[in-house]
Amino acid sequence: MDFDFPDNIPPLPPNPWSTNVQNAYHVIDGAYTRALQALRAEDGDALRYKLLSSNIIDTMIPVLEGMEGEVPREWIDSCAHTLGPLVYELQVSAHAAEGVERDEIELLAPVTEKRSGKRGRPKKDVDLDYLREATGSNRNIGVTRLADAIGVHRNTLSRKMRELGVDKRFDALDDDELDTVTRDYKAKKHQEKRFSYVAYASDLMTR
């Protein structure tokens, strides 16, 4: 494994937490430790790795997000940074069990740069699937916040949205849902031997 995993997720900060918060913590920590044990066992069971990965993405991340407002945001981010690499390693292990070499696995990014060979800055290409996820009807993310997070100018992002036919009337300029979009996008995007991960990009998770 490329990441030195702790035995447990970060402990809750000292506080008389409610029963719901404590239960949520133990549920997430239990899923984390089971997945970590599977990785350390190196039993080569691709299906098991995939099931454990899906459980974290589809169940544990929503539980973690549901704790927001009751626990410090810094603790949630810390847990996300611990769960993200774990999902990554589970998916790498699943691919390895199916015969895919680690070197053949490429991480996806919301924005890529294309060089034309001419002078000037390279052209930035925003991934269409990411834009669709970020601008879905269930999102409330400001265009300025989104542009800043993916490292492009607001005008560049607006122009790219028009080119790709992505239309969205933005509301609030600052919205914590941006982190959720990025986690969902990186965790669920799969193409042939390419895949990505949850909350493994510190630049998008840092306030």
mmCIF file of C-alpha atoms in Angstrom:
data_model
loop_
_atom_site.group_PDB
_atom_site.id
_atom_site.type_symbol
_atom_site.label_atom_id
_atom_site.label_comp_id
_atom_site.label_asym_id
_atom_site.label_seq_id
_atom_site.Cartn_x
_atom_site.Cartn_y
_atom_site.Cartn_z
ATOM 1 C CA MET A 1 0.000 0.000 0.000
ATOM 2 C CA ASP A 2 1.136 3.554 -0.757
ATOM 3 C CA PHE A 3 -0.504 5.054 2.324
ATOM 4 C CA ASP A 4 0.353 4.467 5.970
ATOM 5 C CA PHE A 5 -3.140 3.965 7.360
ATOM 6 C CA PRO A 6 -3.994 4.510 11.027
ATOM 7 C CA ASP A 7 -5.791 1.654 12.762
ATOM 8 C CA ASN A 8 -8.921 3.754 13.184
ATOM 9 C CA ILE A 9 -10.517 6.898 11.826
ATOM 10 C CA PRO A 10 -9.683 10.104 13.730
ATOM 11 C CA PRO A 11 -11.288 10.134 17.197
ATOM 12 C CA LEU A 12 -14.087 12.557 17.913
ATOM 13 C CA PRO A 13 -12.932 15.744 19.640
ATOM 14 C CA PRO A 14 -13.590 15.753 23.400
ATOM 15 C CA ASN A 15 -17.221 16.638 23.931
ATOM 16 C CA PRO A 16 -20.415 15.131 25.391
ATOM 17 C CA TRP A 17 -21.606 13.968 21.957
ATOM 18 C CA SER A 18 -25.168 12.827 21.347
ATOM 19 C CA THR A 19 -25.967 9.138 20.977
ATOM 20 C CA ASN A 20 -26.572 9.636 17.251
ATOM 21 C CA VAL A 21 -23.119 11.125 16.731
ATOM 22 C CA GLN A 22 -21.457 8.364 18.724
ATOM 23 C CA ASN A 23 -23.370 5.668 16.825
ATOM 24 C CA ALA A 24 -22.449 7.248 13.495
ATOM 25 C CA TYR A 25 -18.808 7.343 14.536
ATOM 26 C CA HIS A 26 -18.774 3.647 15.432
ATOM 27 C CA VAL A 27 -20.530 2.699 12.180
ATOM 28 C CA ILE A 28 -17.952 4.581 10.077
ATOM 29 C CA ASP A 29 -15.027 3.314 12.134
ATOM 30 C CA GLY A 30 -16.307 -0.262 11.850
ATOM 31 C CA ALA A 31 -16.515 -0.028 8.065
ATOM 32 C CA TYR A 32 -13.048 1.521 7.977
ATOM 33 C CA THR A 33 -11.417 -1.181 10.114
ATOM 34 C CA ARG A 34 -13.061 -4.009 8.127
ATOM 35 C CA ALA A 35 -11.787 -2.543 4.878
ATOM 36 C CA LEU A 36 -8.324 -1.986 6.322
ATOM 37 C CA GLN A 37 -8.171 -5.570 7.590
ATOM 38 C CA ALA A 38 -9.068 -6.823 4.115
ATOM 39 C CA LEU A 39 -6.276 -4.776 2.559
ATOM 40 C CA ARG A 40 -3.728 -5.974 5.079
ATOM 41 C CA ALA A 41 -4.796 -9.590 4.580
ATOM 42 C CA GLU A 42 -3.990 -9.303 0.849
ATOM 43 C CA ASP A 43 -6.302 -12.206 0.048
ATOM 44 C CA GLY A 44 -6.749 -11.097 -3.561
ATOM 45 C CA ASP A 45 -10.564 -11.183 -3.477
ATOM 46 C CA ALA A 46 -11.590 -8.550 -6.052
ATOM 47 C CA LEU A 47 -15.292 -8.786 -5.240
ATOM 48 C CA ARG A 48 -14.661 -8.257 -1.539
ATOM 49 C CA TYR A 49 -12.545 -5.175 -2.238
ATOM 50 C CA LYS A 50 -15.256 -3.748 -4.483
ATOM 51 C CA LEU A 51 -18.013 -4.351 -1.945
ATOM 52 C CA LEU A 52 -16.007 -2.709 0.824
ATOM 53 C CA SER A 53 -15.198 0.246 -1.422
ATOM 54 C CA SER A 54 -18.842 0.666 -2.453
ATOM 55 C CA ASN A 55 -19.949 0.513 1.167
ATOM 56 C CA ILE A 56 -17.683 3.424 2.063
ATOM 57 C CA ILE A 57 -18.693 5.492 -0.969
ATOM 58 C CA ASP A 58 -22.423 4.806 -0.947
ATOM 59 C CA THR A 59 -23.090 4.492 2.790
ATOM 60 C CA MET A 60 -20.279 5.781 4.986
ATOM 61 C CA ILE A 61 -19.642 9.062 3.147
ATOM 62 C CA PRO A 62 -23.347 10.046 3.387
ATOM 63 C CA VAL A 63 -23.271 9.154 7.097
ATOM 64 C CA LEU A 64 -20.181 11.338 7.518
ATOM 65 C CA GLU A 65 -21.818 14.201 5.643
ATOM 66 C CA GLY A 66 -24.920 13.802 7.796
ATOM 67 C CA MET A 67 -22.820 14.572 10.865
ATOM 68 C CA GLU A 68 -22.002 18.041 9.549
ATOM 69 C CA GLY A 69 -23.456 20.708 11.778
ATOM 70 C CA GLU A 70 -23.048 18.528 14.856
ATOM 71 C CA VAL A 71 -19.288 17.948 14.726
ATOM 72 C CA PRO A 72 -16.447 20.277 13.643
ATOM 73 C CA ARG A 73 -15.901 20.556 9.899
ATOM 74 C CA GLU A 74 -12.174 19.965 10.458
ATOM 75 C CA TRP A 75 -12.944 16.527 11.887
ATOM 76 C CA ILE A 76 -15.121 15.645 8.889
ATOM 77 C CA ASP A 77 -12.359 16.729 6.504
ATOM 78 C CA SER A 78 -9.824 14.675 8.461
ATOM 79 C CA CYS A 79 -12.033 11.594 8.184
ATOM 80 C CA ALA A 80 -12.564 12.218 4.475
ATOM 81 C CA HIS A 81 -8.807 12.382 3.943
ATOM 82 C CA THR A 82 -8.486 9.036 5.733
ATOM 83 C CA LEU A 83 -11.333 7.329 3.883
ATOM 84 C CA GLY A 84 -10.258 8.657 0.475
ATOM 85 C CA PRO A 85 -6.904 6.871 0.257
ATOM 86 C CA LEU A 86 -8.549 3.738 1.674
ATOM 87 C CA VAL A 87 -11.074 3.677 -1.173
ATOM 88 C CA TYR A 88 -8.219 4.278 -3.601
ATOM 89 C CA GLU A 89 -6.265 1.301 -2.258
ATOM 90 C CA LEU A 90 -9.367 -0.908 -2.275
ATOM 91 C CA GLN A 91 -9.967 -0.101 -5.928
ATOM 92 C CA VAL A 92 -6.304 -0.591 -6.813
ATOM 93 C CA SER A 93 -6.366 -3.963 -5.045
ATOM 94 C CA ALA A 94 -9.561 -4.954 -6.851
ATOM 95 C CA HIS A 95 -7.989 -4.088 -10.198
ATOM 96 C CA ALA A 96 -4.789 -5.921 -9.253
ATOM 97 C CA ALA A 97 -6.801 -9.025 -8.379
ATOM 98 C CA GLU A 98 -8.282 -8.820 -11.875
ATOM 99 C CA GLY A 99 -4.855 -8.568 -13.477
ATOM 100 C CA VAL A 100 -4.541 -4.800 -13.939
ATOM 101 C CA GLU A 101 -1.114 -3.427 -13.049
ATOM 102 C CA ARG A 102 -0.934 -0.440 -10.696
ATOM 103 C CA ASP A 103 1.077 1.535 -13.259
ATOM 104 C CA GLU A 104 -1.774 1.207 -15.756
ATOM 105 C CA ILE A 105 -4.251 2.918 -13.444
ATOM 106 C CA GLU A 106 -4.661 6.633 -14.036
ATOM 107 C CA LEU A 107 -6.336 9.071 -11.649
ATOM 108 C CA LEU A 108 -8.851 11.451 -13.131
ATOM 109 C CA ALA A 109 -8.955 15.187 -12.610
ATOM 110 C CA PRO A 110 -11.792 17.683 -13.171
ATOM 111 C CA VAL A 111 -9.463 19.859 -15.281
ATOM 112 C CA THR A 112 -6.699 18.855 -17.682
ATOM 113 C CA GLU A 113 -4.319 21.018 -19.696
ATOM 114 C CA LYS A 114 -3.806 20.702 -23.446
ATOM 115 C CA ARG A 115 -0.776 22.215 -25.140
ATOM 116 C CA SER A 116 -1.011 23.251 -28.783
ATOM 117 C CA GLY A 117 2.723 23.688 -29.320
ATOM 118 C CA LYS A 118 2.248 27.421 -29.737
ATOM 119 C CA ARG A 119 3.296 30.183 -27.386
ATOM 120 C CA GLY A 120 1.101 31.054 -24.454
ATOM 121 C CA ARG A 121 -0.641 29.212 -21.707
ATOM 122 C CA PRO A 122 -2.002 25.724 -22.305
ATOM 123 C CA LYS A 123 -5.737 25.361 -22.865
ATOM 124 C CA LYS A 124 -7.670 24.089 -19.858
ATOM 125 C CA ASP A 125 -10.240 21.404 -20.552
ATOM 126 C CA VAL A 126 -12.992 20.889 -17.952
ATOM 127 C CA ASP A 127 -14.433 17.383 -17.710
ATOM 128 C CA LEU A 128 -18.054 17.298 -18.905
ATOM 129 C CA ASP A 129 -19.184 14.685 -16.375
ATOM 130 C CA TYR A 130 -17.768 16.764 -13.528
ATOM 131 C CA LEU A 131 -19.620 19.851 -14.742
ATOM 132 C CA ARG A 132 -22.875 17.944 -15.023
ATOM 133 C CA GLU A 133 -22.451 16.615 -11.488
ATOM 134 C CA ALA A 134 -21.499 20.010 -10.075
ATOM 135 C CA THR A 135 -24.354 21.845 -11.788
ATOM 136 C CA GLY A 136 -27.120 19.317 -11.186
ATOM 137 C CA SER A 137 -30.531 20.560 -10.109
ATOM 138 C CA ASN A 138 -29.866 19.274 -6.587
ATOM 139 C CA ARG A 139 -26.752 21.444 -6.222
ATOM 140 C CA ASN A 140 -26.461 25.021 -5.033
ATOM 141 C CA ILE A 141 -22.849 25.865 -5.854
ATOM 142 C CA GLY A 142 -21.702 29.299 -6.941
ATOM 143 C CA VAL A 143 -19.857 29.611 -10.246
ATOM 144 C CA THR A 144 -17.074 31.644 -8.610
ATOM 145 C CA ARG A 145 -16.569 29.016 -5.895
ATOM 146 C CA LEU A 146 -16.557 26.231 -8.476
ATOM 147 C CA ALA A 147 -14.102 28.052 -10.745
ATOM 148 C CA ASP A 148 -11.743 28.741 -7.837
ATOM 149 C CA ALA A 149 -11.864 25.134 -6.680
ATOM 150 C CA ILE A 150 -10.901 23.645 -10.040
ATOM 151 C CA GLY A 151 -8.350 26.358 -10.812
ATOM 152 C CA VAL A 152 -9.872 28.175 -13.773
ATOM 153 C CA HIS A 153 -11.098 31.716 -14.288
ATOM 154 C CA ARG A 154 -14.820 32.294 -13.865
ATOM 155 C CA ASN A 155 -15.104 33.466 -17.486
ATOM 156 C CA THR A 156 -13.267 30.365 -18.700
ATOM 157 C CA LEU A 157 -15.646 28.137 -16.779
ATOM 158 C CA SER A 158 -18.718 29.991 -18.064
ATOM 159 C CA ARG A 159 -17.472 29.758 -21.643
ATOM 160 C CA LYS A 160 -16.732 26.054 -21.272
ATOM 161 C CA MET A 161 -20.213 25.458 -19.874
ATOM 162 C CA ARG A 162 -21.736 27.142 -22.917
ATOM 163 C CA GLU A 163 -19.555 25.091 -25.272
ATOM 164 C CA LEU A 164 -20.586 21.849 -23.578
ATOM 165 C CA GLY A 165 -24.235 22.813 -23.368
ATOM 166 C CA VAL A 166 -24.267 22.848 -19.578
ATOM 167 C CA ASP A 167 -26.723 25.436 -18.336
ATOM 168 C CA LYS A 168 -27.179 26.383 -14.706
ATOM 169 C CA ARG A 169 -28.470 29.435 -12.861
ATOM 170 C CA PHE A 170 -26.178 29.657 -9.847
ATOM 171 C CA ASP A 171 -27.260 30.926 -6.449
ATOM 172 C CA ALA A 172 -25.005 31.123 -3.378
ATOM 173 C CA LEU A 173 -21.329 31.818 -4.053
ATOM 174 C CA ASP A 174 -20.048 29.704 -1.171
ATOM 175 C CA ASP A 175 -21.417 26.225 -0.620
ATOM 176 C CA ASP A 176 -19.942 23.270 1.228
ATOM 177 C CA GLU A 177 -21.623 20.967 -1.294
ATOM 178 C CA LEU A 178 -18.614 21.514 -3.548
ATOM 179 C CA ASP A 179 -16.673 19.012 -1.458
ATOM 180 C CA THR A 180 -19.497 16.506 -1.858
ATOM 181 C CA VAL A 181 -19.534 16.973 -5.634
ATOM 182 C CA THR A 182 -15.810 16.394 -5.848
ATOM 183 C CA ARG A 183 -15.962 13.297 -3.652
ATOM 184 C CA ASP A 184 -18.896 11.860 -5.616
ATOM 185 C CA TYR A 185 -17.250 12.610 -8.953
ATOM 186 C CA LYS A 186 -13.894 11.143 -8.057
ATOM 187 C CA ALA A 187 -15.379 8.089 -6.369
ATOM 188 C CA LYS A 188 -17.874 7.090 -9.052
ATOM 189 C CA LYS A 189 -16.072 7.984 -12.302
ATOM 190 C CA HIS A 190 -14.846 4.806 -14.013
ATOM 191 C CA GLN A 191 -13.473 4.376 -17.539
ATOM 192 C CA GLU A 192 -11.946 1.081 -18.634
ATOM 193 C CA LYS A 193 -8.772 0.819 -16.522
ATOM 194 C CA ARG A 194 -9.140 4.366 -15.224
ATOM 195 C CA PHE A 195 -10.731 5.141 -11.888
ATOM 196 C CA SER A 196 -10.629 7.679 -9.159
ATOM 197 C CA TYR A 197 -11.186 8.107 -5.466
ATOM 198 C CA VAL A 198 -12.976 9.950 -2.678
ATOM 199 C CA ALA A 199 -11.528 13.054 -1.031
ATOM 200 C CA TYR A 200 -7.926 12.406 -2.012
ATOM 201 C CA ALA A 201 -7.217 15.877 -3.379
ATOM 202 C CA SER A 202 -6.234 18.151 -0.529
ATOM 203 C CA ASP A 203 -6.441 21.307 -2.637
ATOM 204 C CA LEU A 204 -10.176 20.826 -3.058
ATOM 205 C CA MET A 205 -10.737 19.869 0.558
ATOM 206 C CA THR A 206 -8.739 22.704 2.136
ATOM 207 C CA ARG A 207 -10.580 25.765 3.353
#
